[in-house]
Amino acid sequence: MTADSKKESIAEIRAEILKRIRPTAEEKTKLESVRKGIIDDIVRIAEEQGQCDILPLSVGSAERNTWLHGNHDIDVFISYPEDIPADEFYQRSRMILTEMAKTGDTWEDRHSEHPYIHIQKEGFEVDLVPCFRVKSGAEIKSAVDRTPFHCAFIKENINGLEDDVLILKQFMKGVGVYGSEVRTGGFSGYLTEILTIYYGGFEGVLKHAADWKYGGVIDLANHQSLEHDSPLVVVDPTDPKRNVAAALSLTKFALFIDRARAFLNNLSLDYFTPKEYLPMTADEFEKLMTARGTELIGISFQTPDKAEDTLYPQLFRMEKSLEELLTRNEFTVVNTFSWSEDEKESIVFVELLNTVLPPLQKRVGPPVWNENNAESFCRKYKNNPSTFSFSIENERYVAEIPRKYKTAEFLIDDMIFKETALGRHVRDSMKKGYEILRENEIKSIQNEAFWKFMNERLTSQISP
């Protein structure tokens, strides 16, 4: 493919994708109407409560004109003077949020340490977030205080690249790297916008990403004041200490590099459409596990009533700790992964080469010249009636003893609260009850979303 024909193909792809992803005039009109109504409600409620010093701010991709067709999200921040005490801020913001919740079709409280509610209104997903009206992104009093500065920076510097942001976002969605939630570990919308500005457009991002290496630094404002050890470092133009790409996992970083190279070598619309996975049937699951030759164990418990970004770090921590526990006891772990459904069930899975070990376990002790430790080892195993054999191999004492944990299931059940790192919310939920699932119990799960997840998790392949 010549350079000219390649350019023409990219232009054709851009035109086709933009037809699909640009919000319609009707969507824009509806969004503007809903957003104006929300801001008017905030002002009215604040005035009724005597809170005349608040200022509602529209932020997010809708405000920056970088939102995708069908993505009906509205973000409105309620800003307070930065000098009010934290307890007053919390009390007053909760007063407004309580009344604003009544204006939505539905609502839920999503705050952990910071006040924050989510409402649904006329088909739009609306986040209402109080913040402090600080002077700069480097002087924040709470983590959300930067967002208005992010919005202002992008609006001032986007310079006609809004369509390129849309195309890049859709490409990232298509290849599975978009979304900075802990569960996803991908690129945030703000990060996508900064990359587009820095590299001058969609094609520029992909061409440079194809050559990225671990630890590369992008500093649009040339003001970095703190080192970061991350796959990609993008210094926040509004805060010299912050890495905008801090949530980007190494896996998603590498996947984006691979997909950028693949697209530039094989221009195709396919990269812009996420692959849809059908629900796996119980029979398909059974055949697949037989073909893999592995065994799957799930630990199931009720999902803690916490936001995803609070829950998933605890699930990932549990995965890692279970893998370490099983490995210490000589089980071979192939994979770990987690699935969760809001307020219902969470399952942490470990996939093993085998779940049963022989009764004999070989314990290798210290060298014979390490006298203190050698004496302790000998006292424990030498002339012990249950020891199969006790000998010296090369310079070390070796005891062959009965294995305490012959099955992975028994080990997990016995040690889950003793030697497994469980986050507070997961531990509290599991204390109320948990279940260890084997293949038959997993097969009996009646949940379409679960079986779509399992199909993707167990059969996905990078393509084209």
Coordinates of N, CA and C in Angstrom, one line a residue, residues 246-445:
A246 N -1.5 7.1 35.7 CA -1.2 6.2 36.9 C -2.1 5.0 36.9
A247 N -3.3 5.1 36.4 CA -4.3 3.9 36.5 C -4.1 2.9 35.4
L248 N -3.2 3.3 34.4 CA -3.0 2.4 33.2 C -2.2 1.2 33.6
S249 N -2.7 0.0 33.4 CA -2.0 -1.2 33.8 C -1.0 -1.5 32.7
L250 N 0.0 -2.3 33.1 CA 1.1 -2.7 32.1 C 0.5 -3.5 31.0
T251 N -0.5 -4.4 31.3 CA -1.2 -5.2 30.3 C -1.9 -4.3 29.2
K252 N -2.7 -3.3 29.7 CA -3.4 -2.5 28.7 C -2.4 -1.6 28.0
F253 N -1.4 -1.1 28.6 CA -0.3 -0.3 27.9 C 0.3 -1.1 26.8
A254 N 0.6 -2.4 27.0 CA 1.3 -3.2 26.0 C 0.2 -3.6 24.9
L255 N -1.0 -3.8 25.3 CA -2.0 -4.2 24.3 C -2.3 -3.0 23.4
F256 N -2.3 -1.8 23.9 CA -2.5 -0.6 23.0 C -1.3 -0.5 22.0
I257 N -0.1 -0.7 22.5 CA 1.0 -0.7 21.5 C 0.9 -1.7 20.4
D258 N 0.5 -2.9 20.8 CA 0.3 -4.0 19.8 C -0.8 -3.6 18.9
R259 N -1.9 -3.1 19.4 CA -3.1 -2.8 18.5 C -2.8 -1.6 17.6
A260 N -2.0 -0.6 18.1 CA -1.6 0.5 17.2 C -0.8 0.0 16.0
R261 N 0.2 -0.8 16.3 CA 1.0 -1.4 15.2 C 0.2 -2.2 14.3
A262 N -0.7 -3.0 14.8 CA -1.5 -3.9 13.9 C -2.4 -3.0 13.0
F263 N -3.0 -2.0 13.6 CA -3.9 -1.1 12.7 C -3.1 -0.4 11.6
L264 N -2.0 0.1 12.0 CA -1.2 0.8 11.0 C -0.7 -0.1 9.9
N265 N -0.5 -1.4 10.2 CA -0.1 -2.4 9.2 C -1.3 -3.0 8.4
N266 N -2.5 -2.8 8.9 CA -3.6 -3.5 8.3 C -4.9 -2.6 8.6
L267 N -5.0 -1.5 7.9 CA -6.1 -0.6 8.2 C -7.4 -1.3 8.0
S268 N -8.3 -1.2 9.0 CA -9.6 -1.9 9.0 C -10.5 -1.3 10.0
L269 N -11.8 -1.3 9.7 CA -12.8 -0.8 10.6 C -13.0 -1.7 11.8
D270 N -12.5 -3.0 11.6 CA -12.7 -4.0 12.7 C -12.2 -3.5 14.0
Y271 N -11.1 -2.7 14.0 CA -10.5 -2.3 15.3 C -11.4 -1.4 16.1
F272 N -12.4 -0.8 15.5 CA -13.2 0.1 16.2 C -14.5 -0.5 16.8
T273 N -14.6 -1.8 16.7 CA -15.8 -2.4 17.2 C -15.4 -3.5 18.2
P274 N -15.8 -3.3 19.5 CA -15.5 -4.4 20.5 C -16.1 -5.7 20.1
K275 N -15.3 -6.7 20.4 CA -15.8 -8.1 20.1 C -16.9 -8.5 21.0
E276 N -18.0 -9.0 20.5 CA -19.1 -9.4 21.3 C -19.0 -10.9 21.6
Y277 N -19.1 -11.3 22.9 CA -19.0 -12.7 23.3 C -20.4 -13.2 23.7
L278 N -20.8 -14.3 23.1 CA -22.0 -14.9 23.5 C -21.9 -15.6 24.8
P279 N -23.0 -15.8 25.5 CA -22.9 -16.6 26.8 C -22.4 -18.0 26.5
M280 N -21.5 -18.5 27.2 CA -21.0 -19.9 27.1 C -22.0 -20.8 27.8
T281 N -22.3 -21.9 27.2 CA -23.2 -22.9 27.8 C -22.5 -23.8 28.8
A282 N -23.2 -24.4 29.6 CA -22.6 -25.3 30.6 C -21.8 -26.4 29.9
D283 N -22.3 -27.0 28.9 CA -21.6 -28.0 28.1 C -20.4 -27.5 27.5
E284 N -20.4 -26.3 26.9 CA -19.2 -25.7 26.3 C -18.2 -25.5 27.4
F285 N -18.6 -25.1 28.6 CA -17.6 -24.8 29.7 C -17.0 -26.2 30.1
E286 N -17.8 -27.2 30.2 CA -17.2 -28.5 30.6 C -16.2 -29.0 29.6
K287 N -16.6 -28.9 28.3 CA -15.7 -29.4 27.2 C -14.4 -28.6 27.2
L288 N -14.5 -27.2 27.4 CA -13.3 -26.4 27.4 C -12.4 -26.7 28.6
M289 N -13.0 -26.9 29.8 CA -12.1 -27.2 30.9 C -11.4 -28.6 30.7
T290 N -12.1 -29.5 30.1 CA -11.5 -30.8 29.8 C -10.4 -30.7 28.8
A291 N -10.6 -29.8 27.8 CA -9.5 -29.6 26.8 C -8.3 -28.9 27.4
R292 N -8.6 -27.9 28.3 CA -7.5 -27.2 29.0 C -6.7 -28.1 30.0
G293 N -7.4 -29.1 30.5 CA -6.8 -30.0 31.5 C -6.5 -29.4 32.8
T294 N -7.2 -28.3 33.1 CA -7.0 -27.7 34.4 C -8.2 -27.8 35.3
E295 N -8.1 -27.3 36.5 CA -9.3 -27.4 37.4 C -9.5 -26.0 38.0
L296 N -10.8 -25.6 38.0 CA -11.1 -24.3 38.5 C -11.8 -24.3 39.8
I297 N -11.4 -23.4 40.7 CA -12.0 -23.3 42.0 C -12.5 -21.8 42.1
G298 N -13.7 -21.6 42.6 CA -14.2 -20.3 42.8 C -14.6 -20.1 44.3
I299 N -14.3 -18.9 44.8 CA -14.8 -18.6 46.2 C -15.8 -17.5 46.0
S300 N -17.1 -17.9 46.4 CA -18.2 -17.1 46.1 C -18.7 -16.4 47.4
F301 N -19.1 -15.2 47.4 CA -19.7 -14.5 48.5 C -20.5 -13.3 48.1
Q302 N -21.3 -12.8 48.9 CA -22.1 -11.6 48.6 C -21.3 -10.4 48.3
T303 N -21.6 -9.7 47.2 CA -20.8 -8.5 46.9 C -21.0 -7.4 47.9
P304 N -19.9 -6.9 48.5 CA -20.0 -5.8 49.4 C -20.7 -4.6 48.8
D305 N -21.4 -3.9 49.5 CA -22.1 -2.7 49.0 C -21.1 -1.5 49.0
K306 N -20.2 -1.6 48.0 CA -19.2 -0.6 47.8 C -19.0 -0.3 46.3
A307 N -18.5 0.9 46.0 CA -18.3 1.3 44.6 C -17.2 0.3 44.0
E308 N -17.2 0.2 42.7 CA -16.3 -0.8 42.0 C -14.8 -0.4 42.3
D309 N -14.5 0.8 42.4 CA -13.1 1.2 42.6 C -12.7 1.0 44.0
T310 N -13.6 0.7 44.9 CA -13.3 0.2 46.3 C -13.2 -1.3 46.3
L311 N -14.1 -1.9 45.6 CA -14.3 -3.4 45.7 C -13.1 -4.1 44.9
Y312 N -12.9 -3.7 43.7 CA -12.0 -4.4 42.8 C -10.5 -4.5 43.3
P313 N -10.0 -3.5 43.9 CA -8.6 -3.6 44.5 C -8.6 -4.7 45.6
Q314 N -9.7 -4.9 46.3 CA -9.8 -6.0 47.3 C -9.9 -7.3 46.7
L315 N -10.6 -7.4 45.6 CA -10.7 -8.7 44.8 C -9.4 -9.1 44.3
F316 N -8.7 -8.1 43.7 CA -7.4 -8.4 43.1 C -6.4 -8.8 44.2
R317 N -6.5 -8.1 45.3 CA -5.6 -8.5 46.4 C -5.8 -9.9 46.9
M318 N -7.1 -10.3 46.9 CA -7.4 -11.6 47.3 C -6.9 -12.6 46.3
E319 N -7.0 -12.3 45.1 CA -6.5 -13.2 44.0 C -5.0 -13.5 44.2
K320 N -4.3 -12.4 44.4 CA -2.8 -12.5 44.5 C -2.4 -13.3 45.8
S321 N -3.2 -13.1 46.9 CA -2.9 -13.7 48.1 C -3.2 -15.2 48.1
L322 N -4.3 -15.6 47.4 CA -4.7 -17.0 47.2 C -3.6 -17.7 46.4
E323 N -3.1 -17.0 45.3 CA -2.1 -17.6 44.5 C -0.8 -17.9 45.3
E324 N -0.5 -16.9 46.2 CA 0.7 -17.1 47.0 C 0.5 -18.3 48.0
L325 N -0.7 -18.3 48.6 CA -1.0 -19.4 49.6 C -0.9 -20.8 48.9
L326 N -1.5 -20.9 47.8 CA -1.5 -22.2 47.0 C -0.1 -22.6 46.6
T327 N 0.6 -21.6 46.1 CA 2.0 -21.9 45.6 C 2.9 -22.3 46.8
R328 N 2.8 -21.7 47.9 CA 3.6 -22.1 49.1 C 3.3 -23.5 49.5
N329 N 2.1 -24.0 49.2 CA 1.8 -25.3 49.5 C 1.8 -26.3 48.3
E330 N 2.6 -25.9 47.3 CA 3.0 -26.7 46.2 C 1.9 -27.0 45.1
F331 N 0.8 -26.2 45.2 CA -0.1 -26.3 44.1 C 0.3 -25.3 43.0
T332 N 0.1 -25.7 41.7 CA 0.5 -24.8 40.6 C -0.7 -24.0 40.1
V333 N -0.6 -22.7 40.2 CA -1.7 -21.9 39.8 C -1.4 -21.4 38.4
V334 N -2.4 -21.5 37.5 CA -2.2 -21.1 36.1 C -2.8 -19.7 35.9
N335 N -3.9 -19.4 36.5 CA -4.6 -18.1 36.3 C -5.4 -17.8 37.6
T336 N -5.6 -16.5 37.8 CA -6.6 -16.0 38.8 C -7.4 -14.9 38.1
F337 N -8.7 -14.8 38.5 CA -9.5 -13.7 37.9 C -10.7 -13.6 38.8
S338 N -11.5 -12.5 38.7 CA -12.6 -12.2 39.5 C -13.8 -11.8 38.7
W339 N -15.0 -12.1 39.1 CA -16.2 -11.6 38.5 C -17.1 -11.1 39.7
S340 N -17.8 -10.0 39.4 CA -18.7 -9.5 40.4 C -20.0 -8.9 39.8
E341 N -21.1 -9.1 40.5 CA -22.3 -8.5 40.1 C -22.8 -7.6 41.3
D342 N -23.3 -6.4 40.9 CA -23.7 -5.4 41.9 C -24.6 -6.0 43.0
E343 N -24.2 -5.9 44.2 CA -25.1 -6.3 45.4 C -25.5 -7.7 45.4
K344 N -25.0 -8.5 44.5 CA -25.4 -9.9 44.5 C -24.3 -10.9 44.9
E345 N -23.5 -11.2 43.8 CA -22.5 -12.2 44.1 C -21.1 -11.8 43.5
S346 N -20.1 -12.1 44.2 CA -18.7 -11.9 43.7 C -18.0 -13.3 43.8
I347 N -17.2 -13.6 42.8 CA -16.5 -14.8 42.8 C -15.0 -14.6 42.4
V348 N -14.1 -15.1 43.2 CA -12.7 -15.0 42.9 C -12.3 -16.4 42.5
F349 N -11.7 -16.5 41.3 CA -11.4 -17.8 40.7 C -9.9 -18.0 40.8
V350 N -9.5 -19.3 41.0 CA -8.1 -19.7 40.8 C -8.2 -21.0 39.9
E351 N -7.3 -20.9 38.8 CA -7.3 -22.1 37.9 C -5.9 -22.8 38.2
L352 N -6.0 -24.1 38.4 CA -4.8 -24.9 38.8 C -4.6 -26.0 37.9
L353 N -3.3 -26.4 37.8 CA -3.0 -27.6 37.0 C -3.5 -28.8 37.7
N354 N -3.6 -28.8 39.0 CA -4.2 -29.9 39.8 C -4.6 -29.4 41.1
T355 N -5.7 -30.0 41.6 CA -6.2 -29.6 42.9 C -5.9 -30.7 44.0
V356 N -5.2 -31.8 43.7 CA -4.9 -32.8 44.6 C -3.4 -33.2 44.5
L357 N -2.8 -33.2 45.7 CA -1.4 -33.5 45.8 C -1.2 -34.9 46.5
P358 N -0.1 -35.5 46.3 CA 0.2 -36.8 47.0 C 0.3 -36.6 48.5
P359 N 0.1 -37.7 49.2 CA 0.3 -37.6 50.7 C 1.6 -37.2 51.2
L360 N 2.7 -37.5 50.4 CA 4.0 -37.2 50.8 C 4.5 -35.8 50.4
Q361 N 5.1 -35.2 51.4 CA 5.7 -33.9 51.1 C 7.2 -33.9 51.5
K362 N 8.0 -33.3 50.7 CA 9.4 -33.2 50.9 C 9.8 -31.9 51.5
R363 N 10.4 -31.9 52.7 CA 10.8 -30.7 53.3 C 12.4 -30.6 53.3
V364 N 12.9 -29.6 52.7 CA 14.4 -29.5 52.6 C 14.8 -28.5 53.7
G365 N 15.7 -28.9 54.6 CA 16.1 -28.1 55.7 C 17.4 -27.4 55.5
P366 N 18.0 -26.9 56.6 CA 19.2 -26.1 56.5 C 20.5 -27.0 56.2
P367 N 21.6 -26.4 55.8 CA 22.9 -27.1 55.7 C 23.3 -27.6 57.1
V368 N 24.0 -28.7 57.1 CA 24.4 -29.3 58.4 C 25.3 -28.4 59.2
W369 N 26.0 -27.5 58.6 CA 26.9 -26.6 59.3 C 26.2 -25.4 59.9
N370 N 24.9 -25.2 59.6 CA 24.1 -24.2 60.2 C 23.5 -24.8 61.4
E371 N 24.3 -24.8 62.5 CA 24.0 -25.7 63.6 C 22.7 -25.4 64.3
N372 N 22.5 -24.1 64.7 CA 21.3 -23.8 65.4 C 20.0 -24.2 64.6
N373 N 19.9 -23.8 63.4 CA 18.7 -24.1 62.6 C 18.7 -25.6 62.3
A374 N 19.8 -26.2 62.1 CA 19.9 -27.7 61.9 C 19.3 -28.4 63.1
E375 N 19.7 -28.0 64.3 CA 19.2 -28.7 65.5 C 17.7 -28.6 65.6
S376 N 17.1 -27.4 65.3 CA 15.7 -27.2 65.3 C 15.0 -28.0 64.3
F377 N 15.5 -28.2 63.1 CA 14.9 -29.0 62.1 C 14.9 -30.5 62.5
C378 N 16.1 -30.9 63.0 CA 16.2 -32.3 63.4 C 15.2 -32.6 64.6
R379 N 15.1 -31.7 65.5 CA 14.2 -32.0 66.6 C 12.7 -32.2 66.1
K380 N 12.4 -31.4 65.1 CA 11.0 -31.4 64.6 C 10.7 -32.7 63.8
Y381 N 11.7 -33.2 63.0 CA 11.4 -34.3 62.1 C 12.1 -35.6 62.3
K382 N 13.3 -35.5 63.0 CA 14.1 -36.7 63.2 C 13.5 -37.6 64.2
N383 N 13.3 -38.9 64.0 CA 12.7 -39.9 64.9 C 11.3 -39.5 65.2
N384 N 10.6 -38.7 64.3 CA 9.2 -38.5 64.5 C 8.4 -39.6 63.9
P385 N 7.5 -40.2 64.6 CA 6.8 -41.4 64.1 C 6.1 -41.2 62.8
S386 N 5.7 -40.0 62.5 CA 4.9 -39.7 61.3 C 5.9 -39.4 60.1
T387 N 7.2 -39.2 60.3 CA 8.1 -38.9 59.2 C 8.4 -40.2 58.5
F388 N 8.2 -40.1 57.1 CA 8.5 -41.3 56.3 C 10.0 -41.6 56.2
S389 N 10.8 -40.5 56.0 CA 12.3 -40.7 56.0 C 13.0 -39.5 56.4
F390 N 14.2 -39.6 56.9 CA 15.0 -38.4 57.3 C 16.4 -38.7 56.8
S391 N 17.0 -37.8 56.0 CA 18.3 -38.1 55.4 C 19.0 -36.8 55.2
I392 N 20.2 -36.9 54.6 CA 21.0 -35.8 54.1 C 21.2 -35.9 52.6
E393 N 20.9 -34.8 51.9 CA 21.1 -34.8 50.5 C 22.0 -33.6 50.2
N394 N 23.2 -33.9 49.7 CA 24.3 -32.9 49.5 C 24.6 -32.4 50.9
E395 N 24.4 -31.0 51.2 CA 24.8 -30.5 52.5 C 23.5 -30.3 53.4
R396 N 22.3 -30.6 52.9 CA 21.1 -30.3 53.6 C 20.4 -31.5 54.2
Y397 N 19.7 -31.3 55.4 CA 18.8 -32.3 55.9 C 17.6 -32.3 55.1
V398 N 17.0 -33.5 54.9 CA 15.8 -33.6 54.1 C 14.8 -34.5 54.9
A399 N 13.6 -34.1 55.1 CA 12.6 -34.9 55.7 C 11.4 -35.1 54.7
E400 N 11.0 -36.4 54.6 CA 9.8 -36.7 53.8 C 8.7 -37.0 54.8
I401 N 7.6 -36.1 54.8 CA 6.6 -36.1 55.8 C 5.2 -36.2 55.2
P402 N 4.2 -36.5 56.0 CA 2.8 -36.5 55.5 C 2.4 -35.1 55.2
R403 N 1.8 -34.9 54.1 CA 1.3 -33.6 53.7 C 0.0 -33.2 54.4
K404 N 0.0 -32.0 55.0 CA -1.2 -31.6 55.7 C -2.4 -31.3 54.8
Y405 N -2.1 -30.5 53.7 CA -3.1 -30.1 52.8 C -3.0 -30.9 51.5
K406 N -3.8 -31.9 51.3 CA -3.7 -32.7 50.1 C -4.6 -32.2 49.0
T407 N -5.6 -31.4 49.4 CA -6.4 -30.8 48.3 C -6.4 -29.3 48.5
A408 N -6.5 -28.6 47.3 CA -6.6 -27.1 47.3 C -7.8 -26.6 48.0
E409 N -8.9 -27.3 47.9 CA -10.1 -26.9 48.5 C -10.0 -26.9 50.0
F410 N -9.4 -27.9 50.6 CA -9.2 -28.0 52.1 C -8.3 -26.9 52.5
L411 N -7.2 -26.6 51.8 CA -6.3 -25.6 52.1 C -7.0 -24.2 52.2
I412 N -7.7 -23.9 51.1 CA -8.4 -22.6 51.0 C -9.4 -22.5 52.2
D413 N -10.2 -23.5 52.4 CA -11.2 -23.5 53.4 C -10.6 -23.3 54.8
D414 N -9.5 -23.9 55.1 CA -8.9 -23.9 56.4 C -8.1 -22.6 56.6
M415 N -7.5 -22.0 55.6 CA -6.6 -20.9 55.8 C -7.1 -19.6 55.2
I416 N -8.3 -19.5 54.7 CA -8.8 -18.3 54.0 C -8.8 -17.1 54.9
F417 N -9.1 -17.3 56.2 CA -9.1 -16.1 57.1 C -7.8 -16.0 57.9
K418 N -6.9 -17.0 57.8 CA -5.7 -17.0 58.6 C -4.5 -16.5 57.8
E419 N -4.4 -16.9 56.5 CA -3.2 -16.6 55.7 C -3.5 -16.0 54.4
T420 N -4.7 -15.4 54.2 CA -5.1 -14.8 53.0 C -5.3 -13.3 53.3
A421 N -4.8 -12.4 52.5 CA -5.0 -11.0 52.6 C -6.3 -10.6 52.0
L422 N -7.3 -10.3 52.9 CA -8.6 -10.0 52.5 C -8.8 -8.5 52.9
G423 N -9.3 -7.7 51.9 CA -9.7 -6.4 52.3 C -10.9 -6.4 53.3
R424 N -11.0 -5.2 54.0 CA -12.0 -5.2 55.1 C -13.4 -5.5 54.6
H425 N -13.8 -5.0 53.5 CA -15.2 -5.2 53.0 C -15.4 -6.6 52.5
V426 N -14.4 -7.2 51.9 CA -14.5 -8.6 51.4 C -14.5 -9.5 52.6
R427 N -13.7 -9.2 53.6 CA -13.6 -10.1 54.8 C -14.9 -10.0 55.5
D428 N -15.5 -8.8 55.7 CA -16.8 -8.7 56.4 C -17.9 -9.5 55.7
S429 N -17.9 -9.4 54.4 CA -18.9 -10.2 53.6 C -18.7 -11.7 53.8
M430 N -17.4 -12.1 53.7 CA -17.2 -13.6 53.7 C -17.4 -14.1 55.1
K431 N -17.3 -13.3 56.2 CA -17.6 -13.7 57.5 C -19.0 -14.1 57.7
K432 N -19.9 -13.5 56.8 CA -21.3 -13.8 56.9 C -21.6 -15.1 56.1
G433 N -20.6 -15.6 55.3 CA -20.8 -16.8 54.6 C -20.1 -16.8 53.2
Y434 N -19.6 -17.9 52.8 CA -19.0 -18.0 51.5 C -19.1 -19.4 51.1
E435 N -18.9 -19.7 49.8 CA -19.0 -21.0 49.3 C -17.8 -21.3 48.3
I436 N -17.3 -22.5 48.4 CA -16.2 -22.9 47.5 C -16.9 -23.6 46.4
L437 N -16.7 -23.1 45.1 CA -17.3 -23.7 44.0 C -16.4 -24.6 43.2
R438 N -16.8 -25.8 42.8 CA -16.1 -26.6 41.8 C -16.8 -26.6 40.5
E439 N -16.4 -27.4 39.6 CA -17.0 -27.4 38.3 C -18.5 -27.5 38.2
N440 N -19.0 -28.5 39.0 CA -20.5 -28.7 39.0 C -21.2 -27.5 39.5
E441 N -20.7 -26.9 40.6 CA -21.4 -25.7 41.1 C -21.3 -24.5 40.1
I442 N -20.1 -24.4 39.5 CA -19.9 -23.3 38.5 C -20.9 -23.5 37.3
K443 N -21.0 -24.7 36.9 CA -21.9 -25.0 35.8 C -23.4 -24.7 36.1
S444 N -23.7 -24.7 37.3 CA -25.1 -24.5 37.7 C -25.5 -23.0 37.8
I445 N -24.5 -22.1 37.7 CA -24.8 -20.7 37.8 C -25.7 -20.2 36.6

